[in-house]
PDB file of C-alpha atoms in Angstrom:
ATOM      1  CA  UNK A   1     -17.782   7.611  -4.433  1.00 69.00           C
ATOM      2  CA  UNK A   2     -19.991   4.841  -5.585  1.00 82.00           C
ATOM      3  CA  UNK A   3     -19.057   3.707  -9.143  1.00 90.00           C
ATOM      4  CA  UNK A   4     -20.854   1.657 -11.243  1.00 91.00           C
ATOM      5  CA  UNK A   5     -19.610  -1.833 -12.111  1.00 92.00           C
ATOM      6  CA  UNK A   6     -18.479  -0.854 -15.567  1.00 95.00           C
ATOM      7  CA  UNK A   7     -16.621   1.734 -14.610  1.00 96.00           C
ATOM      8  CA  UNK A   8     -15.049  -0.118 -11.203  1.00 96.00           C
ATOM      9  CA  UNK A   9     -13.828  -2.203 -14.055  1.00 96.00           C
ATOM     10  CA  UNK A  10     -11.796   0.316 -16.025  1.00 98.00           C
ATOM     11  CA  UNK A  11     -10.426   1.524 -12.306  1.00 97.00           C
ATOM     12  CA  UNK A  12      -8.893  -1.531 -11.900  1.00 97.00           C
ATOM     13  CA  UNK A  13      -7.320  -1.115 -14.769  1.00 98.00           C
ATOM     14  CA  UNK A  14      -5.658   2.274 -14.267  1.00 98.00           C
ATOM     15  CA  UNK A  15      -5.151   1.409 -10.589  1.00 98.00           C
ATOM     16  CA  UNK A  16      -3.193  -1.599 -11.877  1.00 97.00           C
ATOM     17  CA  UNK A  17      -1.492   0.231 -14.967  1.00 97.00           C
ATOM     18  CA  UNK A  18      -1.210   3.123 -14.122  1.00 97.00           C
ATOM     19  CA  UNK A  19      -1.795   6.323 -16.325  1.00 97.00           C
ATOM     20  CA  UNK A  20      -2.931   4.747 -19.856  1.00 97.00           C
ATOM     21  CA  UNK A  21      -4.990   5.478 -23.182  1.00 97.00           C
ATOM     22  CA  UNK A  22      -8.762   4.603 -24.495  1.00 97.00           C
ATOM     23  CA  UNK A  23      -6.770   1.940 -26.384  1.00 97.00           C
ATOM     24  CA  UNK A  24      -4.698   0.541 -23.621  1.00 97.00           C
ATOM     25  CA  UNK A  25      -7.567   0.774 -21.170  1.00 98.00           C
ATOM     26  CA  UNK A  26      -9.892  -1.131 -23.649  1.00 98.00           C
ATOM     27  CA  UNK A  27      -7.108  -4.019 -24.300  1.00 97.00           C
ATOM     28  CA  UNK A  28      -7.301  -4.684 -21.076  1.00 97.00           C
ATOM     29  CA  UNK A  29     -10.637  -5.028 -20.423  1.00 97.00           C
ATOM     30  CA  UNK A  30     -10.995  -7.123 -23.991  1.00 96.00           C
ATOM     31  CA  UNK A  31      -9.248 -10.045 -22.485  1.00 96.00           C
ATOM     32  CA  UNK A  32     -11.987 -11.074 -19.811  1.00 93.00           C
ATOM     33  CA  UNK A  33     -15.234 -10.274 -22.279  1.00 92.00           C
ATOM     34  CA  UNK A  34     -15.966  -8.291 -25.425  1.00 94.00           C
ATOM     35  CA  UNK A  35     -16.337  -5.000 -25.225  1.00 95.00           C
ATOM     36  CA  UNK A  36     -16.579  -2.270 -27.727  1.00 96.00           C
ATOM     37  CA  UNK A  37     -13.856   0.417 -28.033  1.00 97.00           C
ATOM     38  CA  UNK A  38     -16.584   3.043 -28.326  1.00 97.00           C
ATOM     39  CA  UNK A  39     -18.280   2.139 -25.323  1.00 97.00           C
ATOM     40  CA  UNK A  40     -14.944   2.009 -23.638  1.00 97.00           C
ATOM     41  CA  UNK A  41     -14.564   5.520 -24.433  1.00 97.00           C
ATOM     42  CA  UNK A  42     -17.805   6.745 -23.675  1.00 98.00           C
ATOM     43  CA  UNK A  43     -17.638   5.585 -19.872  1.00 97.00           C
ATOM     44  CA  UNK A  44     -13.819   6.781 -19.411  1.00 98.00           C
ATOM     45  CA  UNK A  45     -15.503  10.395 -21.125  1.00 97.00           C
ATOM     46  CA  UNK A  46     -18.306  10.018 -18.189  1.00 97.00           C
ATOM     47  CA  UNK A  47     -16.146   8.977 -15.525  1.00 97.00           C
ATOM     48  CA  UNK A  48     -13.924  12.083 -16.288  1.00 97.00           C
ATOM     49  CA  UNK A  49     -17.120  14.184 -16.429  1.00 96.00           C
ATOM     50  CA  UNK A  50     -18.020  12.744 -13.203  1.00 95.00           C
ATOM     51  CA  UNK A  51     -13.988  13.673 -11.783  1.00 95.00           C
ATOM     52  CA  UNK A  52     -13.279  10.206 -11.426  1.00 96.00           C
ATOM     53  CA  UNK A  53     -10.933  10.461 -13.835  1.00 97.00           C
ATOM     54  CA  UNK A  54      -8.573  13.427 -14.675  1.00 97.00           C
ATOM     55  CA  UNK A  55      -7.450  13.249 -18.431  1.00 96.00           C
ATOM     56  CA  UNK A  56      -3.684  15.344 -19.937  1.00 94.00           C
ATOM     57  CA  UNK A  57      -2.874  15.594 -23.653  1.00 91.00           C
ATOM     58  CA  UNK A  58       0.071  13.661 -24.429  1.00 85.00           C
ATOM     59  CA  UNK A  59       1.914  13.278 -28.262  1.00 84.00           C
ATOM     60  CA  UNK A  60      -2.023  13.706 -29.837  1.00 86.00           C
ATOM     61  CA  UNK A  61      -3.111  10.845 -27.275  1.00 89.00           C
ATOM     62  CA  UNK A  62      -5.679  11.402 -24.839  1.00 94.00           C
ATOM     63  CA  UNK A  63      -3.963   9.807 -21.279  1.00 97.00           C
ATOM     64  CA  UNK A  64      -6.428   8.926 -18.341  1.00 98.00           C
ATOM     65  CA  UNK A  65      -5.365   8.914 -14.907  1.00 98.00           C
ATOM     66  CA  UNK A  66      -7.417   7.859 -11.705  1.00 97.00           C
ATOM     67  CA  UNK A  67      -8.480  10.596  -8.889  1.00 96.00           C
ATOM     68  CA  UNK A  68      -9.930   8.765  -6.530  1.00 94.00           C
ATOM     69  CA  UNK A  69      -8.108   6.497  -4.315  1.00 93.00           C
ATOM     70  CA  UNK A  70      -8.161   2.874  -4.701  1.00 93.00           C
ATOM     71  CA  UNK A  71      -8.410   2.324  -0.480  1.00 93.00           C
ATOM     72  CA  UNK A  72     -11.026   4.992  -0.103  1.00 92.00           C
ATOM     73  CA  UNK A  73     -13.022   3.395  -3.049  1.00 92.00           C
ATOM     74  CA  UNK A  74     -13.161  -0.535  -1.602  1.00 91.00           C
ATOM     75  CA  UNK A  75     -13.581   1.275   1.788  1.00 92.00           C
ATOM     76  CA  UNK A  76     -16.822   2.968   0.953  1.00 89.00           C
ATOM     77  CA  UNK A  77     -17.924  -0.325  -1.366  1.00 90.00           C
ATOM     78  CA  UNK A  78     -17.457  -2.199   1.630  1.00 91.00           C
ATOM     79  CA  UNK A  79     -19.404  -0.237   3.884  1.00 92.00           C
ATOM     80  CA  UNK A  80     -22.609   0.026   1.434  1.00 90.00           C
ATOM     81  CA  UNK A  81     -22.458  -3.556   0.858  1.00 90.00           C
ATOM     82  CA  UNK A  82     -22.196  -4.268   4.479  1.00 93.00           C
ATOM     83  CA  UNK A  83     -25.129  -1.848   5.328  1.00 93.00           C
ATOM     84  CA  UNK A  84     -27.261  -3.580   2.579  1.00 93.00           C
ATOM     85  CA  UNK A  85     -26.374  -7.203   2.496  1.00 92.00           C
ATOM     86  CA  UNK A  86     -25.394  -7.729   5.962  1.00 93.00           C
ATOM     87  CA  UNK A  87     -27.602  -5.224   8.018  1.00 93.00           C
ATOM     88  CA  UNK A  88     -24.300  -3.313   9.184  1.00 91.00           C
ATOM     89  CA  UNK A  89     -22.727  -6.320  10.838  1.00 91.00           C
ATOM     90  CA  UNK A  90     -19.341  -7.005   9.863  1.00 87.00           C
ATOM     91  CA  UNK A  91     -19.437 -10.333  11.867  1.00 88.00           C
ATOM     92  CA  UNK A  92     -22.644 -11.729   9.595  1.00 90.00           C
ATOM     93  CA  UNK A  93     -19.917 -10.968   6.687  1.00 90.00           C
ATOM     94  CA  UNK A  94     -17.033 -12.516   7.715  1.00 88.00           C
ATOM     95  CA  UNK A  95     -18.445 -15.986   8.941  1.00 88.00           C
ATOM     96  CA  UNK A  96     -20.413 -15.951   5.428  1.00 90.00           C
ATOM     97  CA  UNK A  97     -17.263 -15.006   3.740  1.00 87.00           C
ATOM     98  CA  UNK A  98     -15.231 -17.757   5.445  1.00 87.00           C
ATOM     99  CA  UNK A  99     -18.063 -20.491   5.445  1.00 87.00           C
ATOM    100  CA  UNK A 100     -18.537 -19.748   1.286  1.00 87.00           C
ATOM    101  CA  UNK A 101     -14.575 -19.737   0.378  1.00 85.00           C
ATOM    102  CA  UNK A 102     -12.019 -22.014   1.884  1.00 87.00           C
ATOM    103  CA  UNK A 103      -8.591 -19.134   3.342  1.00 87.00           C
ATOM    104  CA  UNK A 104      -5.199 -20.152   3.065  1.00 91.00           C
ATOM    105  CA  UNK A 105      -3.245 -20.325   6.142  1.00 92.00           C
ATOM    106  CA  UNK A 106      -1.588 -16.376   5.342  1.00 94.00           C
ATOM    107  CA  UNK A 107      -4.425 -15.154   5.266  1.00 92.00           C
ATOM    108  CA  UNK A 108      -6.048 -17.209   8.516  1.00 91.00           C
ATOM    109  CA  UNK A 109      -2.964 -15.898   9.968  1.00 93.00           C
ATOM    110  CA  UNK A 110      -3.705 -12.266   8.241  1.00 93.00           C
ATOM    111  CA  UNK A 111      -7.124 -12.612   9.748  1.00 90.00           C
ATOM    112  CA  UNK A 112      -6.365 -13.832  13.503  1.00 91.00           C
ATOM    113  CA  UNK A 113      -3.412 -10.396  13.230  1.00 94.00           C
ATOM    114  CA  UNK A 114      -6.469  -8.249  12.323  1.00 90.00           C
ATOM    115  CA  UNK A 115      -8.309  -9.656  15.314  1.00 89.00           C
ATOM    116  CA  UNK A 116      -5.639  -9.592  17.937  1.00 91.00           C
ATOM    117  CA  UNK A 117      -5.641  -5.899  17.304  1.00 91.00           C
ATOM    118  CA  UNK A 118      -8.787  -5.802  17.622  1.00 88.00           C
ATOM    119  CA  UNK A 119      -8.882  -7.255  21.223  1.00 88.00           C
ATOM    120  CA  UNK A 120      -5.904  -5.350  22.263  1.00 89.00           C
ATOM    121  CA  UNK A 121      -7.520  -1.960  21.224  1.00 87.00           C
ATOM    122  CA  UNK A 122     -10.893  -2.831  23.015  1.00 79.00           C
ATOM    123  CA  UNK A 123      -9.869  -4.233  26.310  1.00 73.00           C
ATOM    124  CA  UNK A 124      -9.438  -2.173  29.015  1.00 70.00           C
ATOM    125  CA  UNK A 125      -5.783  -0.750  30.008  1.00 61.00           C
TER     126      UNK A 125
END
């Protein structure tokens, strides 16, 4: 699933929410830029066209729901924009990535984890 940037937007949303309305949907996105409600609507309309999102009838209110996972979505972002950026190589990303943005030490430590495992899985018993 490769959705646009618009409508990665209103994921992150639902994702975060949960199951949620045109209206609560579009509140949300209204406080980091100006939207329009009708535009709003006409992606959420697409996305559920598209079974992105699944939609129920609830007290005359239309209620949008995510059906793709949030995990499988980044995954297969990841892996295009690795592919096209980065030529496939996760190491070209990660030494950009940590020579662009300054990590704290949990997530240095997150990181050396990660690579430990790494190691461990690919040396030789």
């Amino acid at each position: 699933m490769k959705p646009t940037d618009a409508e990665l937007e209103i994921l992150q949303v639902l994702w975060s929410k949960g199951p949620s309305t045109v209206r609560q949907v579009h509140d949300e996105l209204t406080k980091t830029r100006d939207v329009g409600y009708t535009t709003t609507l006409k992606l959420m309309q697409i996305m559920q066209e598209k079974s992105i999102l699944g939609r129920t009838e609830e007290a005359r209110s239309h209620v949008y729901h995510v059906l793709i996972g949030e995990e499988e979505t980044q995954k297969s972002l990841l892996d295009r924009f690795v592919e096209t950026a980065f030529r496939g190589s996760a190491t070209k990303l990660v030494i950009q990535a940590l020579g662009q943005h300054k990590a704290s030490r949990e997530e240095l430590d997150e990181i050396r984890a990660l690579l430990n495992e790494q190691l461990n899985q690919n040396s030789p018993d």
